[in-house]
Tab-separated table of C-alpha atoms in Angstrom:
chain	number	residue	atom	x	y	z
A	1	UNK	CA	-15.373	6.340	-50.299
A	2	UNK	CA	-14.038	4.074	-53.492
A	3	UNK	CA	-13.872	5.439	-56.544
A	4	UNK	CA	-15.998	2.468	-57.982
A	5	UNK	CA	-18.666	3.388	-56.078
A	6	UNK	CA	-18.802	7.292	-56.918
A	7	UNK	CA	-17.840	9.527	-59.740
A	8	UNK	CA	-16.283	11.989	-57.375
A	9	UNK	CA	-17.149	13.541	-54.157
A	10	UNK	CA	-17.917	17.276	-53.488
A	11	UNK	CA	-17.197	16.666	-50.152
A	12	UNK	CA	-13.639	15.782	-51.463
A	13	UNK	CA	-12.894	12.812	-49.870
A	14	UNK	CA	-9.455	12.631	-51.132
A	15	UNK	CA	-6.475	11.950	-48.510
A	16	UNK	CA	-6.387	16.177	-47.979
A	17	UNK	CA	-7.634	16.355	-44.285
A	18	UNK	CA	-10.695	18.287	-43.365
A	19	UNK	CA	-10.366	21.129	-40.466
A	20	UNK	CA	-11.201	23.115	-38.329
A	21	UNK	CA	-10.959	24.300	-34.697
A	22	UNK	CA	-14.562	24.553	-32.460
A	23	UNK	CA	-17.626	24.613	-30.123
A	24	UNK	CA	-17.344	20.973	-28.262
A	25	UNK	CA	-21.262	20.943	-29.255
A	26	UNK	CA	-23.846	22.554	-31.503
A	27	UNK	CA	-25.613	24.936	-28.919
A	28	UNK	CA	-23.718	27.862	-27.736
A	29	UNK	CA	-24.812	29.174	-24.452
A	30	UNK	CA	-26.574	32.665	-24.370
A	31	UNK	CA	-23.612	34.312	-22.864
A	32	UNK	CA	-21.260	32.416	-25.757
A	33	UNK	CA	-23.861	34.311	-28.466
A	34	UNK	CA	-23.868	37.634	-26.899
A	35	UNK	CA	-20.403	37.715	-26.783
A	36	UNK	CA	-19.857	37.280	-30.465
A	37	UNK	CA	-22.781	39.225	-31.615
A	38	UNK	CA	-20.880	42.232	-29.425
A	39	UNK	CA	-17.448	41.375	-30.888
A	40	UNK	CA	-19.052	41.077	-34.575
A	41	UNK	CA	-20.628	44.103	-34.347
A	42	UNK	CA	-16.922	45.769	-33.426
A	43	UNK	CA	-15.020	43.602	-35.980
A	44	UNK	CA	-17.822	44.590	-38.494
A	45	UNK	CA	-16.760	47.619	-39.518
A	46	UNK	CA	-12.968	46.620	-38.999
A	47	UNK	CA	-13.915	44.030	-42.128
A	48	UNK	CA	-15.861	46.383	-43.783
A	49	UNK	CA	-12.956	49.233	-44.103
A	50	UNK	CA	-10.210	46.009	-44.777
A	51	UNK	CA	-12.556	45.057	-48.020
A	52	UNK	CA	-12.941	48.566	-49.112
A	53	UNK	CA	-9.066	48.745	-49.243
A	54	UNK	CA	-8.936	45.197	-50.996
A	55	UNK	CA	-11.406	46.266	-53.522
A	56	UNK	CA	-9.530	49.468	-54.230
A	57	UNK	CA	-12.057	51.781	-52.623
A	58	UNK	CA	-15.246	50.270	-54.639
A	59	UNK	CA	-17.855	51.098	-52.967
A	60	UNK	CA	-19.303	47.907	-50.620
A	61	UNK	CA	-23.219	49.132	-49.735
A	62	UNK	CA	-24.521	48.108	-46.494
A	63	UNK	CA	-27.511	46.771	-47.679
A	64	UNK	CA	-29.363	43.662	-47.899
A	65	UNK	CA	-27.864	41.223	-50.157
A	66	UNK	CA	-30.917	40.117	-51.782
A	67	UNK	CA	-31.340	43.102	-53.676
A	68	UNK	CA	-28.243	42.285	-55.689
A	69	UNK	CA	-29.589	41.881	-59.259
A	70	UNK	CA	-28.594	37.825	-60.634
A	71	UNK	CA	-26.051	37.898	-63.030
A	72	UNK	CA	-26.825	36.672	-66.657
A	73	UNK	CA	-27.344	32.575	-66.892
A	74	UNK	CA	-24.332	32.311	-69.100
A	75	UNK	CA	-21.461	32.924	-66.087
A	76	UNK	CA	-21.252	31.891	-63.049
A	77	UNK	CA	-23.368	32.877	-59.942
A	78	UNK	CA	-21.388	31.683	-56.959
A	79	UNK	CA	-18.857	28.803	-56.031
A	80	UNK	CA	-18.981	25.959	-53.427
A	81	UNK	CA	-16.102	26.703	-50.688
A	82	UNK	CA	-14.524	24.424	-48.779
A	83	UNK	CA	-12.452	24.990	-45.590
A	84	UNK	CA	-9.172	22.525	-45.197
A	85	UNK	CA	-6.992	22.488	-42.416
A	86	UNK	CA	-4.483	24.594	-43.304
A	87	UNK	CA	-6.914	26.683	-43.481
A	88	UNK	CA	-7.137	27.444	-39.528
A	89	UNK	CA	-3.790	29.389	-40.445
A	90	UNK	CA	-5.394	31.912	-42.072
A	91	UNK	CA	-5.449	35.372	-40.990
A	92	UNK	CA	-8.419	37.774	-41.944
A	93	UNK	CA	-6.515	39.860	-44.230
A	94	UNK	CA	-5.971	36.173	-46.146
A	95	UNK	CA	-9.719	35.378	-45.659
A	96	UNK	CA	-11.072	38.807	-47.153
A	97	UNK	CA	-8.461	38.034	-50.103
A	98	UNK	CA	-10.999	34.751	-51.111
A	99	UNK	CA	-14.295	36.946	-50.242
A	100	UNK	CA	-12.255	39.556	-52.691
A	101	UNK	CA	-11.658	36.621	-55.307
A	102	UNK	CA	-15.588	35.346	-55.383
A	103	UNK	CA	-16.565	39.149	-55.595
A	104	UNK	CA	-14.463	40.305	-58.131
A	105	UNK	CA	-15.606	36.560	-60.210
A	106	UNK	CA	-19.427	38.064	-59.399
A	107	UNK	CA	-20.067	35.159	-57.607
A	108	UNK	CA	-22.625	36.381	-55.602
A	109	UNK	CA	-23.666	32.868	-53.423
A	110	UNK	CA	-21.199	30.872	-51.893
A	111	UNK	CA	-21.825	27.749	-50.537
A	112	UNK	CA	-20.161	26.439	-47.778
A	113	UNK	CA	-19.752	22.775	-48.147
A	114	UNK	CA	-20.394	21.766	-44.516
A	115	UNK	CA	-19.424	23.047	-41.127
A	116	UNK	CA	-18.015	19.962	-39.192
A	117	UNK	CA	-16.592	16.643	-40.571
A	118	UNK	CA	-18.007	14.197	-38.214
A	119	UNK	CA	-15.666	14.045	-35.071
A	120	UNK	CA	-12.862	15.510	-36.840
A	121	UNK	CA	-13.394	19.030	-36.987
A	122	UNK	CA	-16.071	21.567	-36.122
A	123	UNK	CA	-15.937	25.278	-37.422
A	124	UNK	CA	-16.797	27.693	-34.399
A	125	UNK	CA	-19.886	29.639	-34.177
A	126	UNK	CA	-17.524	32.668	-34.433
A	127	UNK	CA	-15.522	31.312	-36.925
A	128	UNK	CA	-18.550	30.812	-39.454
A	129	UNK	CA	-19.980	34.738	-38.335
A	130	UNK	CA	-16.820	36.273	-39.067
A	131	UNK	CA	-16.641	34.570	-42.521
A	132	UNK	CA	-20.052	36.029	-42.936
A	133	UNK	CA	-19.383	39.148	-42.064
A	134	UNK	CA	-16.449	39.756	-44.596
A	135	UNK	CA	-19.148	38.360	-47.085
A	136	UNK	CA	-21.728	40.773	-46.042
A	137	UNK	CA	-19.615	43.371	-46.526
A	138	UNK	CA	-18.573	42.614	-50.460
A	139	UNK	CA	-22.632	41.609	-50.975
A	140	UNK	CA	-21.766	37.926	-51.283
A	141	UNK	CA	-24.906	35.538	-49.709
A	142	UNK	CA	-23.618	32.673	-48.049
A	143	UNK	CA	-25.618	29.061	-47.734
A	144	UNK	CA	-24.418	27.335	-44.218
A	145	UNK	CA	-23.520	23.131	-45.006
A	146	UNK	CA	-24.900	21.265	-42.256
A	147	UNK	CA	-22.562	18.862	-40.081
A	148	UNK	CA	-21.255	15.543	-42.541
A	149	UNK	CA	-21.079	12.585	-40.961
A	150	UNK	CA	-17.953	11.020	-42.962
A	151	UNK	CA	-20.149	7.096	-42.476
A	152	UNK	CA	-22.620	8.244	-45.066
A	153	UNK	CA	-21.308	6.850	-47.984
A	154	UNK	CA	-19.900	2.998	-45.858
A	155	UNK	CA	-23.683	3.084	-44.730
A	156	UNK	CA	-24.814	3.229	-48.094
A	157	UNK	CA	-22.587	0.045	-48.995
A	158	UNK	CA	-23.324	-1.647	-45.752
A	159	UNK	CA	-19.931	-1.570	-44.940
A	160	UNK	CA	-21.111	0.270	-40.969
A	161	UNK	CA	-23.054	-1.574	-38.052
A	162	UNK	CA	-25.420	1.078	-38.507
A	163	UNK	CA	-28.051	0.433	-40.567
A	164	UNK	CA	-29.434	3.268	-43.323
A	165	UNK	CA	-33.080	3.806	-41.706
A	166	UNK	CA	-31.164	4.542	-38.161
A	167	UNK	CA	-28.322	6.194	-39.401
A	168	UNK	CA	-30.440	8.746	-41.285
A	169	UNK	CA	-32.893	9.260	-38.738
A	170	UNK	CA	-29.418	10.220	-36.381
A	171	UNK	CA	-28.295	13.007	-39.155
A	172	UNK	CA	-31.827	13.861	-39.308
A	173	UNK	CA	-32.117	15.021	-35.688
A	174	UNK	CA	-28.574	16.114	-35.645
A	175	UNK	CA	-29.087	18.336	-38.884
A	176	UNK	CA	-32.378	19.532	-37.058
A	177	UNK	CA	-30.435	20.799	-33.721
A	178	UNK	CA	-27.904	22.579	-35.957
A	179	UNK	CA	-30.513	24.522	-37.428
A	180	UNK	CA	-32.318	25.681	-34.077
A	181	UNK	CA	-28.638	26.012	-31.876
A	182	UNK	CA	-26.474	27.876	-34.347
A	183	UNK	CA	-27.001	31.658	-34.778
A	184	UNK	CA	-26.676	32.179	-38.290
A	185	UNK	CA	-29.825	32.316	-39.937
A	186	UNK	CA	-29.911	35.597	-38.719
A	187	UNK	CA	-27.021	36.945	-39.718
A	188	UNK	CA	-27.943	39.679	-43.115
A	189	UNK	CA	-25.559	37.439	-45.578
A	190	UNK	CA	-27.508	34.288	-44.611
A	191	UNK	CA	-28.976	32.587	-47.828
A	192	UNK	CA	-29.972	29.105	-46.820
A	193	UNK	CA	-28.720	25.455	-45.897
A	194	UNK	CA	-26.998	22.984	-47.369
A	195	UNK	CA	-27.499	19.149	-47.197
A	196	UNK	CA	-24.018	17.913	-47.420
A	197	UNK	CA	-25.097	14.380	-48.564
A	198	UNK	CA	-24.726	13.890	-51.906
A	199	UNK	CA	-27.365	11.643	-54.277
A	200	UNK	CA	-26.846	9.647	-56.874
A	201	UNK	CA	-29.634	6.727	-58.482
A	202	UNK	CA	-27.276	3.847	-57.543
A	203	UNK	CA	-26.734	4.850	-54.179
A	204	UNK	CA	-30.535	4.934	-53.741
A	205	UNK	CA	-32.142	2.923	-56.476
A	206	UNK	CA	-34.294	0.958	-53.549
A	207	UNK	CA	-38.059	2.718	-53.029
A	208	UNK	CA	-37.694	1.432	-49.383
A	209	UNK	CA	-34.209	3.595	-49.196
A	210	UNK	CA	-35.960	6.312	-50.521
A	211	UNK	CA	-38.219	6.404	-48.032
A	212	UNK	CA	-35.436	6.950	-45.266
A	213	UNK	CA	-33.879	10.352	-47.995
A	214	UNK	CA	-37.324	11.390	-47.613
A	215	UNK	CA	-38.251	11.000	-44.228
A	216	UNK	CA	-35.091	12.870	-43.328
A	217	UNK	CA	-35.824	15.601	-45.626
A	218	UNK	CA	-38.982	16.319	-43.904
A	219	UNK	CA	-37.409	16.435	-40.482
A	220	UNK	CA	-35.427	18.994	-41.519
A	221	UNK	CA	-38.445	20.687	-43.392
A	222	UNK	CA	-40.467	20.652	-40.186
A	223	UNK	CA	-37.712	22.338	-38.419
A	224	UNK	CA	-37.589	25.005	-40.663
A	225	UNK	CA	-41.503	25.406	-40.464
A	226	UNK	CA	-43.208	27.037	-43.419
A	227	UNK	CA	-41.212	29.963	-44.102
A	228	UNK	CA	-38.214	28.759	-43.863
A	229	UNK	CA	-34.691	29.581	-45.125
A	230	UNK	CA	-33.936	27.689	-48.893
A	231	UNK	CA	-33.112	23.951	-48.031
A	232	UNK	CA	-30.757	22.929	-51.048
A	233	UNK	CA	-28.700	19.122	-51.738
A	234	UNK	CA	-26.788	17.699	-54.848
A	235	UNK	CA	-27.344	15.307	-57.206
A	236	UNK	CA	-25.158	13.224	-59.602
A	237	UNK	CA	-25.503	10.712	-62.296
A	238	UNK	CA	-24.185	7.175	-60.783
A	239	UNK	CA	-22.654	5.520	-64.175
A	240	UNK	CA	-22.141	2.381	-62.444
A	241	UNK	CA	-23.918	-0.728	-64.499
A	242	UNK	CA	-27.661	-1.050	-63.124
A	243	UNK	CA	-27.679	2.300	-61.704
A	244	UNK	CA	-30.705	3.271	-63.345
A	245	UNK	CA	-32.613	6.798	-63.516
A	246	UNK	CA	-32.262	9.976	-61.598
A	247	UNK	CA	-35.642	10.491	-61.987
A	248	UNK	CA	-36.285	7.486	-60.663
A	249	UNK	CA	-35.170	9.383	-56.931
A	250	UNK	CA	-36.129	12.636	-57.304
A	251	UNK	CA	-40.048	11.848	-58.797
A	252	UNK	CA	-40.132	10.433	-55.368
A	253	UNK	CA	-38.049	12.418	-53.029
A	254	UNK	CA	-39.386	15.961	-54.531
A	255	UNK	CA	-42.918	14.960	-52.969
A	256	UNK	CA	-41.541	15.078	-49.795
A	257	UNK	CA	-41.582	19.065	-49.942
A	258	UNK	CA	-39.475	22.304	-50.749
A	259	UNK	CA	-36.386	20.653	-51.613
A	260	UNK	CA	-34.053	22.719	-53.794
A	261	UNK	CA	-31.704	20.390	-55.877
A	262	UNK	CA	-28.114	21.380	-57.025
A	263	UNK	CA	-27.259	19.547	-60.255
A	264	UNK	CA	-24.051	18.436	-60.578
A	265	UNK	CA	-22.896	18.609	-64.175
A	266	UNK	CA	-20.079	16.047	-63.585
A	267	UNK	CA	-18.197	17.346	-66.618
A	268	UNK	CA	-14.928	17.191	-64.833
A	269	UNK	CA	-14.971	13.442	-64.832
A	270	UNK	CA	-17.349	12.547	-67.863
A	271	UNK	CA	-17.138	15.151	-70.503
A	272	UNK	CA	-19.903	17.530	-71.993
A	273	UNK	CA	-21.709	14.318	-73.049
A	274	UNK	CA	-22.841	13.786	-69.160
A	275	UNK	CA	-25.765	16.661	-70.061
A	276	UNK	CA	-27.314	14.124	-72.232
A	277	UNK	CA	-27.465	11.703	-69.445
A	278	UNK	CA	-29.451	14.432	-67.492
A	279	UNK	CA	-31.521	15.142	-69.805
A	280	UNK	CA	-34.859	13.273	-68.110
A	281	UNK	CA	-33.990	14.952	-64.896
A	282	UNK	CA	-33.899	18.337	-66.183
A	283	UNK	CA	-37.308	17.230	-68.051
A	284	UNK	CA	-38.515	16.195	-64.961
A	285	UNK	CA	-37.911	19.243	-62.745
A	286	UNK	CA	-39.027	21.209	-65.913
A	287	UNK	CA	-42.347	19.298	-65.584
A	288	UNK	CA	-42.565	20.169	-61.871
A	289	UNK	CA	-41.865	23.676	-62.640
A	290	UNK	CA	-39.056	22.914	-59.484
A	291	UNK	CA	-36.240	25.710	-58.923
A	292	UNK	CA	-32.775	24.303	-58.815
A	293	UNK	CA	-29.050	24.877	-59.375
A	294	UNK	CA	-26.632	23.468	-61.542
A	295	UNK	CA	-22.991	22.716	-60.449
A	296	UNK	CA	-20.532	23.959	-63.173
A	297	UNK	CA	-17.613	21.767	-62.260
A	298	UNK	CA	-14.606	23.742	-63.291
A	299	UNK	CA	-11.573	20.944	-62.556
A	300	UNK	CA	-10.528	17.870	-64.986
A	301	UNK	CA	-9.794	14.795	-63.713
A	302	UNK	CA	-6.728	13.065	-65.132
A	303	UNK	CA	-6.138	9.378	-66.531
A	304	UNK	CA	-5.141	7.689	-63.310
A	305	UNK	CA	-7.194	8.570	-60.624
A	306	UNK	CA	-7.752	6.932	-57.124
A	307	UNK	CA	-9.535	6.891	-53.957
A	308	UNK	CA	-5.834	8.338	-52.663
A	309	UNK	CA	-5.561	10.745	-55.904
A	310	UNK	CA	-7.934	12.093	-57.695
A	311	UNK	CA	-5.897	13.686	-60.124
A	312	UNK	CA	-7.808	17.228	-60.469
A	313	UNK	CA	-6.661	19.681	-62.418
A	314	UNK	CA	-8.099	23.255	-63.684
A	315	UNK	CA	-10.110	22.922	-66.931
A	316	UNK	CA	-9.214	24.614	-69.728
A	317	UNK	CA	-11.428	27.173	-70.636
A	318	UNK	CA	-12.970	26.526	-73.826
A	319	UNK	CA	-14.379	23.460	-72.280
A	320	UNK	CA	-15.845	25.765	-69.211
A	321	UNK	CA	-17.259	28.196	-71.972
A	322	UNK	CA	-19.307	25.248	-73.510
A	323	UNK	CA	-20.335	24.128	-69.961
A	324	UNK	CA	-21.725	27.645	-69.370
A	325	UNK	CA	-23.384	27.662	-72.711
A	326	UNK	CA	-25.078	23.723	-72.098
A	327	UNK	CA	-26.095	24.997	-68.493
A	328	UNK	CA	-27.754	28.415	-70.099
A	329	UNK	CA	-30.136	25.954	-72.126
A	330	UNK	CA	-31.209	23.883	-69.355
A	331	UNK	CA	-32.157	27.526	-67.535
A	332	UNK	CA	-31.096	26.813	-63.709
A	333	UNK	CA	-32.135	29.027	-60.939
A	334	UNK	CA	-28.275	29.681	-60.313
A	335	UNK	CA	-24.887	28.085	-61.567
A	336	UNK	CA	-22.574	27.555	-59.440
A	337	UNK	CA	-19.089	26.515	-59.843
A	338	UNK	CA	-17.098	23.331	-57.918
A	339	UNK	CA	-15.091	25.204	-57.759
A	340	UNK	CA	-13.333	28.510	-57.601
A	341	UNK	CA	-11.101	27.840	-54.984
A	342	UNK	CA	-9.012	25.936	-55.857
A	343	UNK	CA	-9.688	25.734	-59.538
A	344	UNK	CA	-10.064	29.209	-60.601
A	345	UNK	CA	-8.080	30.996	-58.151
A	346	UNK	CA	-5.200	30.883	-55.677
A	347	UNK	CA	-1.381	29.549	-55.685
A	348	UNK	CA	-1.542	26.740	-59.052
A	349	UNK	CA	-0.747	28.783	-62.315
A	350	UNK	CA	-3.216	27.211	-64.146
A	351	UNK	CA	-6.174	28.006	-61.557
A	352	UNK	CA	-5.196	31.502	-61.995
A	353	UNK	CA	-4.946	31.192	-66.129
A	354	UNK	CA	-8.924	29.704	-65.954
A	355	UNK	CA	-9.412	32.622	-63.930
A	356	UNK	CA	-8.178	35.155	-65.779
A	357	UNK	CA	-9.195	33.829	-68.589
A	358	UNK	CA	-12.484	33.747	-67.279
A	359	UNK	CA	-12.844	37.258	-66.952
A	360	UNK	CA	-11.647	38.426	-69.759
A	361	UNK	CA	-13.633	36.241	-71.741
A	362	UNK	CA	-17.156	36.491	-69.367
A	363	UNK	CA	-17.176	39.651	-67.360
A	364	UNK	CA	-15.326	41.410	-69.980
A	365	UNK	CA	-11.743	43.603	-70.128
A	366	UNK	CA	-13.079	46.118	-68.333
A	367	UNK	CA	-13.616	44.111	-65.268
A	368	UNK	CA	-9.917	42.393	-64.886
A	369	UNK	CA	-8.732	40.476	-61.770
A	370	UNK	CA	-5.589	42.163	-62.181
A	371	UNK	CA	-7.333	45.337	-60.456
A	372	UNK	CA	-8.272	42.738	-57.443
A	373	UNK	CA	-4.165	41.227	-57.613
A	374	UNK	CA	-2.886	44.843	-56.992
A	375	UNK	CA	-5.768	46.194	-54.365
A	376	UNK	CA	-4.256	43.100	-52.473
A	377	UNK	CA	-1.021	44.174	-52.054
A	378	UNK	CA	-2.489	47.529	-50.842
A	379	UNK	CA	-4.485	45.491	-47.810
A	380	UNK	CA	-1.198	43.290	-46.832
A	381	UNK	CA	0.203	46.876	-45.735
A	382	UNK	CA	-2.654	47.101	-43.153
């Protein structure tokens, strides 16, 4: 999508391509699940010893992960993930390094930011378990993205024969079969799902619009019945001229029933002074005594940018340690970061200097990420 038309997507629509390998459909057959329920509960404890050795021998209880105490509101309580391409390559020893990373960070809940990527790429049913189960093991919760379809954002422009009412009455009943067909909402690290459609007040400054966010919302709501698993999506602040209010959406759209909202803070693009500008809807959710999230966006995007480069960098510190202060004030259920991969962690220099940096600073010296660094070279000898 242009860059005119959003600040930045956390789908990261940039010219990277999105992966991965998988199921031809949604449902997998009985015999399909049984299969990988038998070879998950084999692998299991194959994970389980590989994360003991990459944690140095900490101890990694097999319990429930909702009886991990929340960390403090002034650091971070998970990260978004996303899964790229060249991400297929990676072996489990590499994927138990990132579960390492987010638990030695304390982020508890990761997010991943969507399964499939329209017709491009579909993450297996095993492929998503196994990711679970290294979570499950280092007490991480994990909130499943439902399949993108990449035509949101053209739809929203007209620029698609499709028109919106259609088009989200499709995702509705395609996010609806994704939620009955896949098998992970009973898997011990589930934690929820994840609307991968981002809103803004431009995007959806029409009441009639609205009525087609909502409508879809509840489809997925009935699906989950009553007790269903937390149903979070993301907001933004649109700065484009005539965009309007944020409250303006979300006065409406929260009627349409447990909806839990994820904040973006959009301080990578706009600077600290983008809390002022969500102000009302922080008011507003306030008001409606509404849980949410905030998104602590942990990147800096350069003079320059395009729909072809972003230009995203790692933030420097001091300007994540005021974001964590300004999110602490407007008291979020959670903060999570956008994110630590690959801002805070992995192959740049700087990600790993924000890292670092970060826990000295947050977690404090006596929790360093060098101790995670060298348990990793112990687990490449397995």
């Amino acid at each position: 999508m242009p860059c005119q038309m959003r600040r930045i997507p956390l789908q990261g629509s940039d010219a990277r391509t999105h992966i991965s390998a998988g199921n031809d459909g949604y449902r997998s057959s009985p015999e399909t699940q049984n299969a990988i329920r038998m070879k998950k509960t084999t692998q299991f404890f194959t994970r389980r010893t590989a994360l003991y050795v990459l944690l140095g021998g900490a101890a990694i209880p097999l319990v429930s992960s909702a009886l991990i105490p929340g960390p403090a509101p002034t650091r971070l309580d998970g990260s978004f993930l996303q899964i790229w391409k060249d991400d297929l390559k990676l072996s489990q020893t590499q994927w138990a390094e990132k579960v390492a990373t987010l638990r030695a960070l304390q982020c508890h809940d990761v997010v991943l930011q969507w399964t499939s990527f329209g017709d491009e790429y579909r993450m297996s049913d095993e492929s998503v378990l196994a990711f679970m189960d290294l979570a499950y093991a280092a007490g991480l919760r994990v909130t499943v993205g439902l399949p993108y379809d990449h035509r949101y954002w053209k739809v929203l422009m007209g620029q698609e024969q499709i028109g919106l009412a259609p088009f989200m009455s499709e995702m509705a009943e395609a996010g609806a079969r994704f939620i009955s067909n896949t098998p992970y909402s009973s898997h011990p690290a589930f934690a929820g799902w994840y609307v991968p459609y981002e809103i803004d007040q431009y995007s959806w400054r029409k009441a009639e619009d609205r009525t087609h966010l909502k409508n879809y919302l509840l489809r997925l709501r009935d699906t989950l019945g009553t007790k269903g698993a937390p149903l979070s999506i993301s907001t933004f602040f649109s700065q484009l001229e005539g965009a309007g209010y944020l409250t303006d959406v979300w006065s409406d759209v929260l009627d349409a029933g447990a909806i839990r909202l994820m904040v973006q803070d959009g301080v990578g693009v706009y600077g600290m002074v983008n809390y002022e500008r969500l102000a009302p809807l922080f008011a507003l959710l306030k008001q409606r005594n509404a849980t949410f999230d905030l998104v602590l966006e942990v990147f800096t995007q350069l003079p320059g940018a395009t729909a072809e480069d972003l230009r995203l960098v790692p933030a420097q510190f001091e300007r994540v340690q005021a974001q964590l202060e300004a999110a602490a004030r407007v008291a979020p259920a959670r903060i999570l970061a956008f994110a630590v991969y690959p801002y805070m962690a992995g192959a740049d220099p700087k990600a790993q200097a924000l890292g670092a940096a970060y826990d000295r600073a947050v977690l404090g010296p006596s929790h360093a990420m060098s101790f995670a660094g060298r348990a990793l070279d112990k687990l490449r000898d397995i």
